Amino acid sequence: MKQRTFSVGIALVVLILAACASHRTLQPVQPFQQFDAFIAEVQQAKSGDYVGRPGYAVESAAAFDEMKQYVLTMYTGVHPANSFIGPDRQILDCVPLRQQPSLKGAAASADVPNLDALPQKTGSDGDPQLFQRQRSEDITLRPGVRDRLGNEIFCQSGTIPMRRITILEVASFSNLRSFLAKSEGEKDPDLPADDSSHYYARGGQFVDNLGGDSWLNVWSPTVSEHRMSLSQQWFVSGEGEQKQTIESGWQVYPDKYKTNVAALFIYYTTKGYASGSGCYNLECSGFVQIASNIYLGRGFTNYSSIDGGQWGFNLQWQRHTDNNWWLLYRGPGNYIAVGYYPASLFGENGLLRNNARKIAFGGEDSGKPTALQMGSGRKAAEGWRRVAYQNRIFYIDTNRISQWAKLDEYESNPDCYTADIHNITGSWGSYIFFGGPSCN
C-alpha cells in the first residue's frame, strides 16, 4: 500500500513539473505589452538604463538615442490590427500591408503577380526513400489558435505578421549599424580577410541566373556569445563594394532573436555589406511582405537530431517578369509567396536589378577566436542524419528553366568546418553536407 501511494505521489510530482515546464515555454522572449503601451515605454526610455548596464552592449548615450529614434520611426504611423505571442514565443504585430517599412509612403506594389514556383527538379536513380524520409516543417499561422493571454495567433488578410523590434533587442548591439549588419566583421564571403571572424563551408557556382531553390534541414547549433551560425542560400552579383546579394535560410542568433534556437531569416546588401546597405527581414525599408500567414524571424516547431528525424523546408527565390525578386516558402503543402525585394532597391545600375551571376549554398559561422558549432556540430563526412545539408539544389536560368546546380567546394577553414558536395546524384539531385564542431 505504501509503495502504491509513493508511486501515485511521484506521478503527481511529474505531472506538476511537466505543467510548470510547459507554462515556462509559453513565456514570450521579451515582456508582452499591447502596442500602445510598448510605444509609450520606448518614448520614455533613457540611455542611463541601458548604457553600461549588464545584458546590454550599447556603446554610448548617442548610440542609444539613435537606436531609440530608429524604433520610434519604424512604428510611426503604424496601427496594428492585433498583437500576439507567436508559437516560438516571439511578439508579433499584425501590421496593415501599407504600413510596413518598405511601403510607408512608397510606390511599391502590394499586389501579387501571376506567380508560380518553378517545379522542383526530379532526381534520377538512387534511394527515393532517402528523400521521402525528410519531414517538412509547417510554420504557417492558422485562425482560431490563441496564445496564453487569449490573443488570436493569426493576421487577417490585408495585414502581415511583423516580429516586434524592441529597445531590448536593439540595445543588445553596440550601435544601430551593428544591429542592421549581418554580423560584425562580415566583408566578403568569397575572400575573408585573415582577421575575419566569419567561417564558411559551402558550394558555389558562377552562372547567370534568376534565382534558385533548395531544401534545408534545420538544426539549432550552439554559438559563441554575441555570434551566430546559419545555413543559407546566396544569390550574388558584383564584387567588392559593388557586390549585391540576396540571402535566406535559418539562423541561430541569440542577440537578435532572444532565443537559442534557429529562426527563418532573409538578408540583403546593395553595396558589399557596407554600413547602411542592407538589413535582416523587415528591419529596414527593403523587403515587401505580402503573406499574412508567415513571419520572418520565426523559430521552428521541429528541429533535426543526430540519428533522428530530419526536419526542413524549401526556399525559392526568383526574379519574376515584374523585375522583382520574389521569395517562396514551402513546408508540407504548396509554395507560399512571402514577398519580394523590389528591383528599384538595387539601383538603376545595380547588377541584381537584372539577374544574379553566382549561386551558393551552405553554412556560415562567426566568433573568432572561439567559434562554435556549424550545422549539427558534426563534419560533413558523417553524412545523412548526422550532418546539416541542403539538397535538390537548382538554379533558374535566364530562360526561366530550372537547372541542376554544379557546385564547387569552398572551405574557408577546413580544419574546423567542412563541406561535401554531390552534383546531380540520385534522388537528391545536387546536394551538400556541411558543418563542424568549433574553430579555436
Tab-separated table of C-alpha atoms in Angstrom:
chain	number	residue	atom	x	y	z
A	1	MET	CA	0.000	0.000	0.000
A	2	LYS	CA	2.814	2.359	0.888
A	3	GLN	CA	4.553	1.558	-2.391
A	4	ARG	CA	1.375	2.337	-4.350
A	5	THR	CA	0.897	5.640	-2.501
A	6	PHE	CA	4.530	6.520	-3.171
A	7	SER	CA	4.119	5.761	-6.893
A	8	VAL	CA	0.989	7.912	-7.127
A	9	GLY	CA	2.840	10.738	-5.369
A	10	ILE	CA	5.728	10.515	-7.795
A	11	ALA	CA	3.292	10.579	-10.708
A	12	LEU	CA	1.639	13.726	-9.354
A	13	VAL	CA	5.015	15.428	-8.931
A	14	VAL	CA	5.963	14.545	-12.514
A	15	LEU	CA	2.666	15.953	-13.802
A	16	ILE	CA	3.103	19.159	-11.826
A	17	LEU	CA	6.679	19.607	-13.040
A	18	ALA	CA	5.596	18.938	-16.614
A	19	ALA	CA	2.840	21.520	-16.315
A	20	CYS	CA	5.289	24.059	-14.919
A	21	ALA	CA	7.769	23.347	-17.707
A	22	SER	CA	5.001	23.745	-20.285
A	23	HIS	CA	3.973	27.038	-18.708
A	24	ARG	CA	7.546	28.299	-18.819
A	25	THR	CA	7.903	27.503	-22.530
A	26	LEU	CA	4.925	29.741	-23.253
A	27	GLN	CA	6.574	32.830	-21.800
A	28	PRO	CA	7.468	35.354	-24.541
A	29	VAL	CA	11.127	36.008	-25.352
A	30	GLN	CA	10.530	39.618	-24.249
A	31	PRO	CA	7.770	41.014	-21.991
A	32	PHE	CA	4.443	41.215	-23.832
A	33	GLN	CA	2.714	44.579	-24.000
A	34	GLN	CA	-0.159	45.844	-26.077
A	35	PHE	CA	1.164	48.017	-28.891
A	36	ASP	CA	0.323	51.430	-27.436
A	37	ALA	CA	1.963	50.548	-24.110
A	38	PHE	CA	5.039	49.303	-25.962
A	39	ILE	CA	5.387	52.601	-27.863
A	40	ALA	CA	4.896	54.636	-24.664
A	41	GLU	CA	7.681	52.671	-22.982
A	42	VAL	CA	10.045	53.316	-25.908
A	43	GLN	CA	9.273	57.044	-25.756
A	44	GLN	CA	10.161	57.104	-22.058
A	45	ALA	CA	13.338	55.004	-22.367
A	46	LYS	CA	16.531	56.629	-21.028
A	47	SER	CA	20.085	55.874	-22.058
A	48	GLY	CA	21.128	55.522	-18.414
A	49	ASP	CA	19.002	52.393	-18.138
A	50	TYR	CA	20.970	50.682	-20.908
A	51	VAL	CA	24.458	52.120	-21.449
A	52	GLY	CA	26.966	50.232	-19.309
A	53	ARG	CA	24.275	48.024	-17.768
A	54	PRO	CA	24.550	44.214	-17.625
A	55	GLY	CA	22.829	42.462	-20.521
A	56	TYR	CA	23.219	45.391	-22.921
A	57	ALA	CA	26.014	46.387	-25.297
A	58	VAL	CA	25.158	49.991	-26.234
A	59	GLU	CA	28.431	51.872	-26.599
A	60	SER	CA	27.268	55.404	-25.702
A	61	ALA	CA	24.312	57.661	-24.951
A	62	ALA	CA	24.455	58.946	-28.529
A	63	ALA	CA	24.263	55.387	-29.870
A	64	PHE	CA	21.259	54.709	-27.638
A	65	ASP	CA	19.465	57.846	-28.815
A	66	GLU	CA	19.949	56.709	-32.424
A	67	MET	CA	18.542	53.283	-31.563
A	68	LYS	CA	15.550	54.785	-29.804
A	69	GLN	CA	14.780	57.046	-32.751
A	70	TYR	CA	15.091	54.076	-35.108
A	71	VAL	CA	12.438	52.104	-33.192
A	72	LEU	CA	10.086	55.080	-32.958
A	73	THR	CA	10.484	55.848	-36.669
A	74	MET	CA	9.880	52.193	-37.530
A	75	TYR	CA	6.450	52.379	-35.881
A	76	THR	CA	5.445	55.945	-36.743
A	77	GLY	CA	2.045	55.805	-38.429
A	78	VAL	CA	1.672	52.102	-37.672
A	79	HIS	CA	-1.641	50.911	-36.241
A	80	PRO	CA	-1.669	47.117	-35.831
A	81	ALA	CA	-4.967	45.289	-36.080
A	82	ASN	CA	-3.919	42.973	-33.240
A	83	SER	CA	-0.847	41.634	-31.442
A	84	PHE	CA	0.022	38.194	-30.086
A	85	ILE	CA	2.718	35.865	-28.791
A	86	GLY	CA	3.790	33.537	-31.599
A	87	PRO	CA	4.274	29.765	-31.322
A	88	ASP	CA	8.014	30.426	-30.953
A	89	ARG	CA	7.379	32.973	-28.158
A	90	GLN	CA	8.190	35.985	-30.356
A	91	ILE	CA	5.907	39.022	-30.110
A	92	LEU	CA	4.044	39.822	-33.332
A	93	ASP	CA	2.003	42.778	-34.549
A	94	CYS	CA	-0.467	42.400	-37.429
A	95	VAL	CA	0.549	45.465	-39.425
A	96	PRO	CA	-1.558	46.738	-42.335
A	97	LEU	CA	0.254	45.988	-45.595
A	98	ARG	CA	0.966	49.595	-46.474
A	99	GLN	CA	2.268	50.413	-43.006
A	100	GLN	CA	5.221	48.016	-43.212
A	101	PRO	CA	8.656	49.724	-43.516
A	102	SER	CA	9.025	49.279	-47.298
A	103	LEU	CA	5.567	50.567	-48.216
A	104	LYS	CA	5.144	53.558	-45.916
A	105	GLY	CA	4.962	56.493	-48.330
A	106	ALA	CA	6.368	54.360	-51.152
A	107	ALA	CA	5.139	53.498	-54.609
A	108	ALA	CA	5.982	49.797	-54.394
A	109	SER	CA	3.146	47.436	-55.195
A	110	ALA	CA	1.344	45.315	-52.631
A	111	ASP	CA	-0.147	43.159	-55.384
A	112	VAL	CA	0.873	39.575	-56.083
A	113	PRO	CA	1.572	38.900	-59.768
A	114	ASN	CA	0.740	35.645	-61.513
A	115	LEU	CA	3.494	33.845	-59.645
A	116	ASP	CA	4.195	30.134	-59.833
A	117	ALA	CA	7.097	28.407	-58.174
A	118	LEU	CA	9.299	26.655	-60.668
A	119	PRO	CA	8.778	22.932	-60.094
A	120	GLN	CA	11.358	21.033	-58.162
A	121	LYS	CA	13.897	19.200	-60.249
A	122	THR	CA	13.372	15.450	-60.337
A	123	GLY	CA	16.260	13.261	-59.278
A	124	SER	CA	17.352	10.218	-61.232
A	125	ASP	CA	18.101	6.817	-59.771
A	126	GLY	CA	19.158	6.304	-56.175
A	127	ASP	CA	17.208	5.736	-52.991
A	128	PRO	CA	13.830	7.549	-53.291
A	129	GLN	CA	13.079	6.768	-49.647
A	130	LEU	CA	16.022	8.964	-48.671
A	131	PHE	CA	14.061	11.946	-49.913
A	132	GLN	CA	10.746	10.695	-48.578
A	133	ARG	CA	12.120	10.331	-45.032
A	134	GLN	CA	12.614	14.080	-44.799
A	135	ARG	CA	9.918	15.842	-42.777
A	136	SER	CA	8.666	19.233	-43.898
A	137	GLU	CA	8.292	21.954	-41.290
A	138	ASP	CA	4.982	23.847	-41.259
A	139	ILE	CA	5.331	27.399	-39.912
A	140	THR	CA	2.081	28.837	-41.240
A	141	LEU	CA	-0.351	30.611	-38.916
A	142	ARG	CA	-3.957	29.451	-38.794
A	143	PRO	CA	-7.115	31.152	-37.480
A	144	GLY	CA	-8.677	30.051	-34.211
A	145	VAL	CA	-5.436	29.383	-32.299
A	146	ARG	CA	-4.816	31.629	-29.282
A	147	ASP	CA	-1.821	32.453	-27.124
A	148	ARG	CA	-1.799	32.107	-23.327
A	149	LEU	CA	-3.296	35.607	-22.998
A	150	GLY	CA	-6.199	34.828	-25.308
A	151	ASN	CA	-4.887	36.739	-28.344
A	152	GLU	CA	-5.544	35.081	-31.692
A	153	ILE	CA	-2.283	33.893	-33.277
A	154	PHE	CA	-3.280	34.986	-36.738
A	155	CYS	CA	-3.298	38.022	-39.026
A	156	GLN	CA	-6.270	38.769	-41.231
A	157	SER	CA	-5.983	39.409	-44.952
A	158	GLY	CA	-4.641	42.897	-45.618
A	159	THR	CA	-2.189	42.716	-42.714
A	160	ILE	CA	1.156	40.978	-42.223
A	161	PRO	CA	2.682	39.461	-39.074
A	162	MET	CA	5.708	41.590	-38.203
A	163	ARG	CA	8.036	40.487	-35.428
A	164	ARG	CA	8.193	43.341	-32.924
A	165	ILE	CA	11.535	45.158	-32.768
A	166	THR	CA	12.162	46.469	-29.261
A	167	ILE	CA	14.715	48.606	-27.456
A	168	LEU	CA	15.711	45.496	-25.502
A	169	GLU	CA	16.690	43.771	-28.749
A	170	VAL	CA	18.442	46.683	-30.435
A	171	ALA	CA	20.344	47.533	-27.224
A	172	SER	CA	21.969	44.075	-27.362
A	173	PHE	CA	24.226	45.582	-30.048
A	174	SER	CA	26.887	48.283	-29.722
A	175	ASN	CA	25.170	50.642	-32.155
A	176	LEU	CA	22.458	50.740	-34.805
A	177	ARG	CA	24.929	49.938	-37.582
A	178	SER	CA	25.813	46.658	-35.874
A	179	PHE	CA	22.163	45.786	-35.344
A	180	LEU	CA	21.357	46.169	-39.032
A	181	ALA	CA	24.517	44.440	-40.291
A	182	LYS	CA	24.599	40.718	-40.999
A	183	SER	CA	27.001	40.476	-38.064
A	184	GLU	CA	30.220	42.138	-37.004
A	185	GLY	CA	33.105	41.561	-39.379
A	186	GLU	CA	31.161	40.468	-42.478
A	187	LYS	CA	33.056	41.752	-45.501
A	188	ASP	CA	33.289	39.319	-48.399
A	189	PRO	CA	32.340	35.637	-48.002
A	190	ASP	CA	34.441	34.737	-51.043
A	191	LEU	CA	37.636	36.312	-49.760
A	192	PRO	CA	37.515	36.580	-45.947
A	193	ALA	CA	40.452	38.505	-44.521
A	194	ASP	CA	42.961	36.854	-42.200
A	195	ASP	CA	41.324	38.629	-39.264
A	196	SER	CA	37.773	37.748	-40.350
A	197	SER	CA	35.534	36.385	-37.627
A	198	HIS	CA	33.439	34.506	-40.214
A	199	TYR	CA	33.892	30.928	-41.401
A	200	TYR	CA	32.325	29.235	-44.421
A	201	ALA	CA	31.691	25.704	-45.669
A	202	ARG	CA	29.637	25.931	-48.823
A	203	GLY	CA	29.354	25.255	-52.542
A	204	GLY	CA	29.150	27.897	-55.258
A	205	GLN	CA	28.755	28.254	-58.996
A	206	PHE	CA	29.315	31.220	-61.283
A	207	VAL	CA	26.324	31.237	-63.615
A	208	ASP	CA	23.856	33.877	-64.782
A	209	ASN	CA	20.587	33.110	-63.052
A	210	LEU	CA	17.178	34.397	-61.984
A	211	GLY	CA	17.194	32.648	-58.604
A	212	GLY	CA	17.086	29.096	-57.335
A	213	ASP	CA	15.800	26.595	-54.808
A	214	SER	CA	16.946	24.138	-52.143
A	215	TRP	CA	15.566	22.103	-49.245
A	216	LEU	CA	17.357	22.942	-45.968
A	217	ASN	CA	17.308	20.631	-42.971
A	218	VAL	CA	17.043	22.598	-39.722
A	219	TRP	CA	19.350	22.402	-36.698
A	220	SER	CA	19.982	24.593	-33.650
A	221	PRO	CA	23.757	24.750	-33.230
A	222	THR	CA	25.377	26.234	-30.146
A	223	VAL	CA	27.024	29.595	-30.842
A	224	SER	CA	29.549	31.812	-29.082
A	225	GLU	CA	28.343	34.829	-27.127
A	226	HIS	CA	27.149	37.623	-29.435
A	227	ARG	CA	27.694	35.417	-32.507
A	228	MET	CA	25.623	33.453	-34.982
A	229	SER	CA	25.529	30.281	-37.088
A	230	LEU	CA	23.418	29.586	-40.174
A	231	SER	CA	22.510	27.533	-43.226
A	232	GLN	CA	21.594	29.648	-46.211
A	233	GLN	CA	21.324	30.393	-49.916
A	234	TRP	CA	23.254	33.232	-51.596
A	235	PHE	CA	22.339	34.885	-54.921
A	236	VAL	CA	25.091	37.310	-55.839
A	237	SER	CA	26.167	39.858	-58.450
A	238	GLY	CA	29.281	42.016	-58.458
A	239	GLU	CA	32.440	42.134	-56.391
A	240	GLY	CA	33.848	44.304	-53.616
A	241	GLU	CA	31.877	47.464	-52.909
A	242	GLN	CA	29.634	46.739	-55.906
A	243	LYS	CA	28.580	43.357	-54.577
A	244	GLN	CA	24.831	42.869	-54.198
A	245	THR	CA	23.317	39.820	-52.533
A	246	ILE	CA	20.005	38.245	-51.633
A	247	GLU	CA	20.311	35.681	-48.827
A	248	SER	CA	17.934	33.393	-46.933
A	249	GLY	CA	17.826	30.341	-44.711
A	250	TRP	CA	17.817	29.557	-40.995
A	251	GLN	CA	19.987	31.213	-38.381
A	252	VAL	CA	20.804	30.933	-34.676
A	253	TYR	CA	21.466	34.476	-33.434
A	254	PRO	CA	20.528	34.944	-29.750
A	255	ASP	CA	21.293	38.683	-29.661
A	256	LYS	CA	18.774	39.297	-32.415
A	257	TYR	CA	16.014	36.771	-31.756
A	258	LYS	CA	16.433	36.476	-27.960
A	259	THR	CA	16.345	32.700	-28.226
A	260	ASN	CA	18.930	29.950	-28.712
A	261	VAL	CA	17.076	28.136	-31.496
A	262	ALA	CA	17.184	28.645	-35.256
A	263	ALA	CA	14.843	31.087	-36.990
A	264	LEU	CA	13.844	31.768	-40.598
A	265	PHE	CA	15.670	34.804	-41.994
A	266	ILE	CA	16.402	36.827	-45.107
A	267	TYR	CA	19.103	39.440	-45.674
A	268	TYR	CA	20.268	41.712	-48.462
A	269	THR	CA	23.096	44.111	-49.222
A	270	THR	CA	23.354	46.538	-52.133
A	271	LYS	CA	26.952	47.692	-51.504
A	272	GLY	CA	29.194	44.863	-50.379
A	273	TYR	CA	27.944	44.702	-46.754
A	274	ALA	CA	28.810	48.373	-46.180
A	275	SER	CA	27.082	50.173	-43.331
A	276	GLY	CA	23.513	51.075	-44.231
A	277	SER	CA	23.492	48.913	-47.362
A	278	GLY	CA	21.101	46.241	-46.122
A	279	CYS	CA	19.356	44.568	-43.221
A	280	TYR	CA	17.582	41.458	-41.979
A	281	ASN	CA	13.934	40.592	-42.536
A	282	LEU	CA	11.711	43.695	-42.168
A	283	GLU	CA	14.180	45.695	-40.077
A	284	CYS	CA	14.544	48.457	-42.682
A	285	SER	CA	12.969	49.551	-45.948
A	286	GLY	CA	13.804	46.729	-48.323
A	287	PHE	CA	11.672	43.597	-48.410
A	288	VAL	CA	7.956	43.935	-49.132
A	289	GLN	CA	5.988	41.209	-47.366
A	290	ILE	CA	2.692	40.019	-48.823
A	291	ALA	CA	1.911	36.789	-46.928
A	292	SER	CA	-0.328	37.104	-43.873
A	293	ASN	CA	0.410	33.611	-42.525
A	294	ILE	CA	4.237	33.519	-42.275
A	295	TYR	CA	6.596	35.789	-40.395
A	296	LEU	CA	10.291	36.371	-40.871
A	297	GLY	CA	12.412	35.713	-37.798
A	298	ARG	CA	10.164	32.831	-36.764
A	299	GLY	CA	11.562	29.845	-34.889
A	300	PHE	CA	10.571	26.332	-35.878
A	301	THR	CA	8.466	23.731	-34.107
A	302	ASN	CA	10.748	20.815	-35.014
A	303	TYR	CA	14.496	20.536	-35.416
A	304	SER	CA	16.659	17.775	-36.858
A	305	SER	CA	18.533	15.472	-34.485
A	306	ILE	CA	21.539	13.211	-34.881
A	307	ASP	CA	20.374	9.747	-35.968
A	308	GLY	CA	16.812	11.036	-35.626
A	309	GLY	CA	14.211	12.880	-37.707
A	310	GLN	CA	15.363	15.331	-40.382
A	311	TRP	CA	13.109	18.366	-40.493
A	312	GLY	CA	13.338	21.163	-43.020
A	313	PHE	CA	11.752	23.314	-45.710
A	314	ASN	CA	12.178	24.657	-49.237
A	315	LEU	CA	13.091	28.221	-50.093
A	316	GLN	CA	12.968	29.556	-53.623
A	317	TRP	CA	13.987	32.949	-54.966
A	318	GLN	CA	13.010	34.006	-58.442
A	319	ARG	CA	13.348	37.239	-60.345
A	320	HIS	CA	9.881	37.483	-61.779
A	321	THR	CA	8.870	39.119	-65.039
A	322	ASP	CA	7.780	42.107	-62.916
A	323	ASN	CA	11.570	42.535	-62.273
A	324	ASN	CA	11.178	41.974	-58.524
A	325	TRP	CA	12.932	39.193	-56.574
A	326	TRP	CA	10.231	37.005	-55.020
A	327	LEU	CA	10.682	34.684	-52.034
A	328	LEU	CA	8.626	31.489	-51.766
A	329	TYR	CA	8.447	29.151	-48.759
A	330	ARG	CA	7.343	25.544	-48.859
A	331	GLY	CA	6.589	23.291	-45.911
A	332	PRO	CA	4.343	20.226	-46.235
A	333	GLY	CA	1.984	21.974	-48.676
A	334	ASN	CA	2.365	24.224	-51.702
A	335	TYR	CA	4.812	27.083	-52.100
A	336	ILE	CA	3.710	30.315	-50.435
A	337	ALA	CA	4.703	33.693	-51.889
A	338	VAL	CA	6.129	35.518	-48.857
A	339	GLY	CA	7.044	38.783	-50.584
A	340	TYR	CA	9.716	40.426	-52.688
A	341	TYR	CA	12.730	42.703	-52.930
A	342	PRO	CA	11.769	45.413	-55.465
A	343	ALA	CA	14.069	45.904	-58.455
A	344	SER	CA	14.419	49.581	-57.502
A	345	LEU	CA	16.205	48.552	-54.296
A	346	PHE	CA	19.295	47.644	-56.308
A	347	GLY	CA	19.560	50.978	-58.145
A	348	GLU	CA	19.414	51.897	-61.819
A	349	ASN	CA	22.796	50.306	-62.487
A	350	GLY	CA	22.781	47.614	-59.815
A	351	LEU	CA	23.652	44.191	-61.174
A	352	LEU	CA	20.905	42.353	-59.249
A	353	ARG	CA	18.331	44.540	-60.933
A	354	ASN	CA	18.682	42.259	-63.948
A	355	ASN	CA	19.981	38.911	-62.700
A	356	ALA	CA	22.379	37.222	-60.310
A	357	ARG	CA	25.732	35.929	-61.527
A	358	LYS	CA	26.543	33.471	-58.788
A	359	ILE	CA	24.736	30.982	-56.560
A	360	ALA	CA	25.971	29.489	-53.280
A	361	PHE	CA	24.540	27.120	-50.673
A	362	GLY	CA	25.893	26.005	-47.306
A	363	GLY	CA	26.931	27.166	-43.855
A	364	GLU	CA	28.438	30.178	-42.130
A	365	ASP	CA	29.604	30.673	-38.554
A	366	SER	CA	31.155	33.542	-36.625
A	367	GLY	CA	33.032	34.033	-33.394
A	368	LYS	CA	36.804	34.150	-33.852
A	369	PRO	CA	38.723	33.030	-31.841
A	370	THR	CA	36.007	30.906	-30.220
A	371	ALA	CA	33.516	29.968	-32.958
A	372	LEU	CA	31.360	27.023	-32.000
A	373	GLN	CA	29.016	24.742	-33.948
A	374	MET	CA	28.094	24.994	-37.597
A	375	GLY	CA	25.112	22.894	-38.683
A	376	SER	CA	24.734	19.868	-36.438
A	377	GLY	CA	28.199	20.354	-34.948
A	378	ARG	CA	29.482	17.381	-36.971
A	379	LYS	CA	31.775	17.488	-40.011
A	380	ALA	CA	30.447	16.788	-43.486
A	381	ALA	CA	31.895	13.286	-43.822
A	382	GLU	CA	29.423	11.906	-41.249
A	383	GLY	CA	26.621	12.357	-43.791
A	384	TRP	CA	22.888	11.628	-43.691
A	385	ARG	CA	21.032	12.014	-40.366
A	386	ARG	CA	24.145	13.372	-38.643
A	387	VAL	CA	25.057	16.497	-40.599
A	388	ALA	CA	23.421	19.690	-41.857
A	389	TYR	CA	22.620	19.632	-45.552
A	390	GLN	CA	20.782	21.243	-48.420
A	391	ASN	CA	19.513	19.071	-51.256
A	392	ARG	CA	17.714	19.237	-54.610
A	393	ILE	CA	19.662	22.411	-55.294
A	394	PHE	CA	18.825	24.019	-58.608
A	395	TYR	CA	19.031	27.446	-60.203
A	396	ILE	CA	16.706	29.224	-62.626
A	397	ASP	CA	18.498	30.093	-65.861
A	398	THR	CA	17.879	33.279	-67.832
A	399	ASN	CA	15.253	31.468	-69.915
A	400	ARG	CA	13.371	30.677	-66.678
A	401	ILE	CA	14.186	26.964	-66.863
A	402	SER	CA	15.404	25.137	-63.746
A	403	GLN	CA	18.866	23.582	-63.968
A	404	TRP	CA	20.736	21.381	-61.501
A	405	ALA	CA	23.484	23.283	-59.712
A	406	LYS	CA	27.084	22.221	-60.325
A	407	LEU	CA	28.768	23.459	-57.182
A	408	ASP	CA	32.432	23.945	-56.415
A	409	GLU	CA	33.502	23.329	-52.834
A	410	TYR	CA	34.695	26.190	-50.640
A	411	GLU	CA	36.001	25.744	-47.080
A	412	SER	CA	37.499	28.858	-45.511
A	413	ASN	CA	38.886	26.855	-42.542
A	414	PRO	CA	38.811	23.134	-43.435
A	415	ASP	CA	40.389	22.101	-40.124
A	416	CYS	CA	37.245	23.411	-38.451
A	417	TYR	CA	34.321	23.220	-40.859
A	418	THR	CA	33.980	21.034	-43.947
A	419	ALA	CA	31.754	20.616	-46.997
A	420	ASP	CA	30.961	17.525	-49.059
A	421	ILE	CA	29.301	18.228	-52.424
A	422	HIS	CA	27.480	15.800	-54.714
A	423	ASN	CA	26.408	17.214	-58.073
A	424	ILE	CA	23.415	15.676	-59.872
A	425	THR	CA	23.416	12.442	-57.870
A	426	GLY	CA	20.412	10.150	-57.386
A	427	SER	CA	17.082	11.223	-55.893
A	428	TRP	CA	18.650	14.207	-54.120
A	429	GLY	CA	19.909	15.838	-57.319
A	430	SER	CA	22.686	18.256	-56.349
A	431	TYR	CA	23.319	18.476	-52.604
A	432	ILE	CA	25.815	19.499	-49.949
A	433	PHE	CA	26.649	18.232	-46.461
A	434	PHE	CA	28.487	20.742	-44.238
A	435	GLY	CA	29.410	21.637	-40.673
A	436	GLY	CA	31.810	21.186	-37.810
A	437	PRO	CA	32.145	21.418	-34.024
A	438	SER	CA	34.230	24.564	-33.416
A	439	CYS	CA	37.137	26.727	-34.556
A	440	ASN	CA	39.571	27.933	-31.895
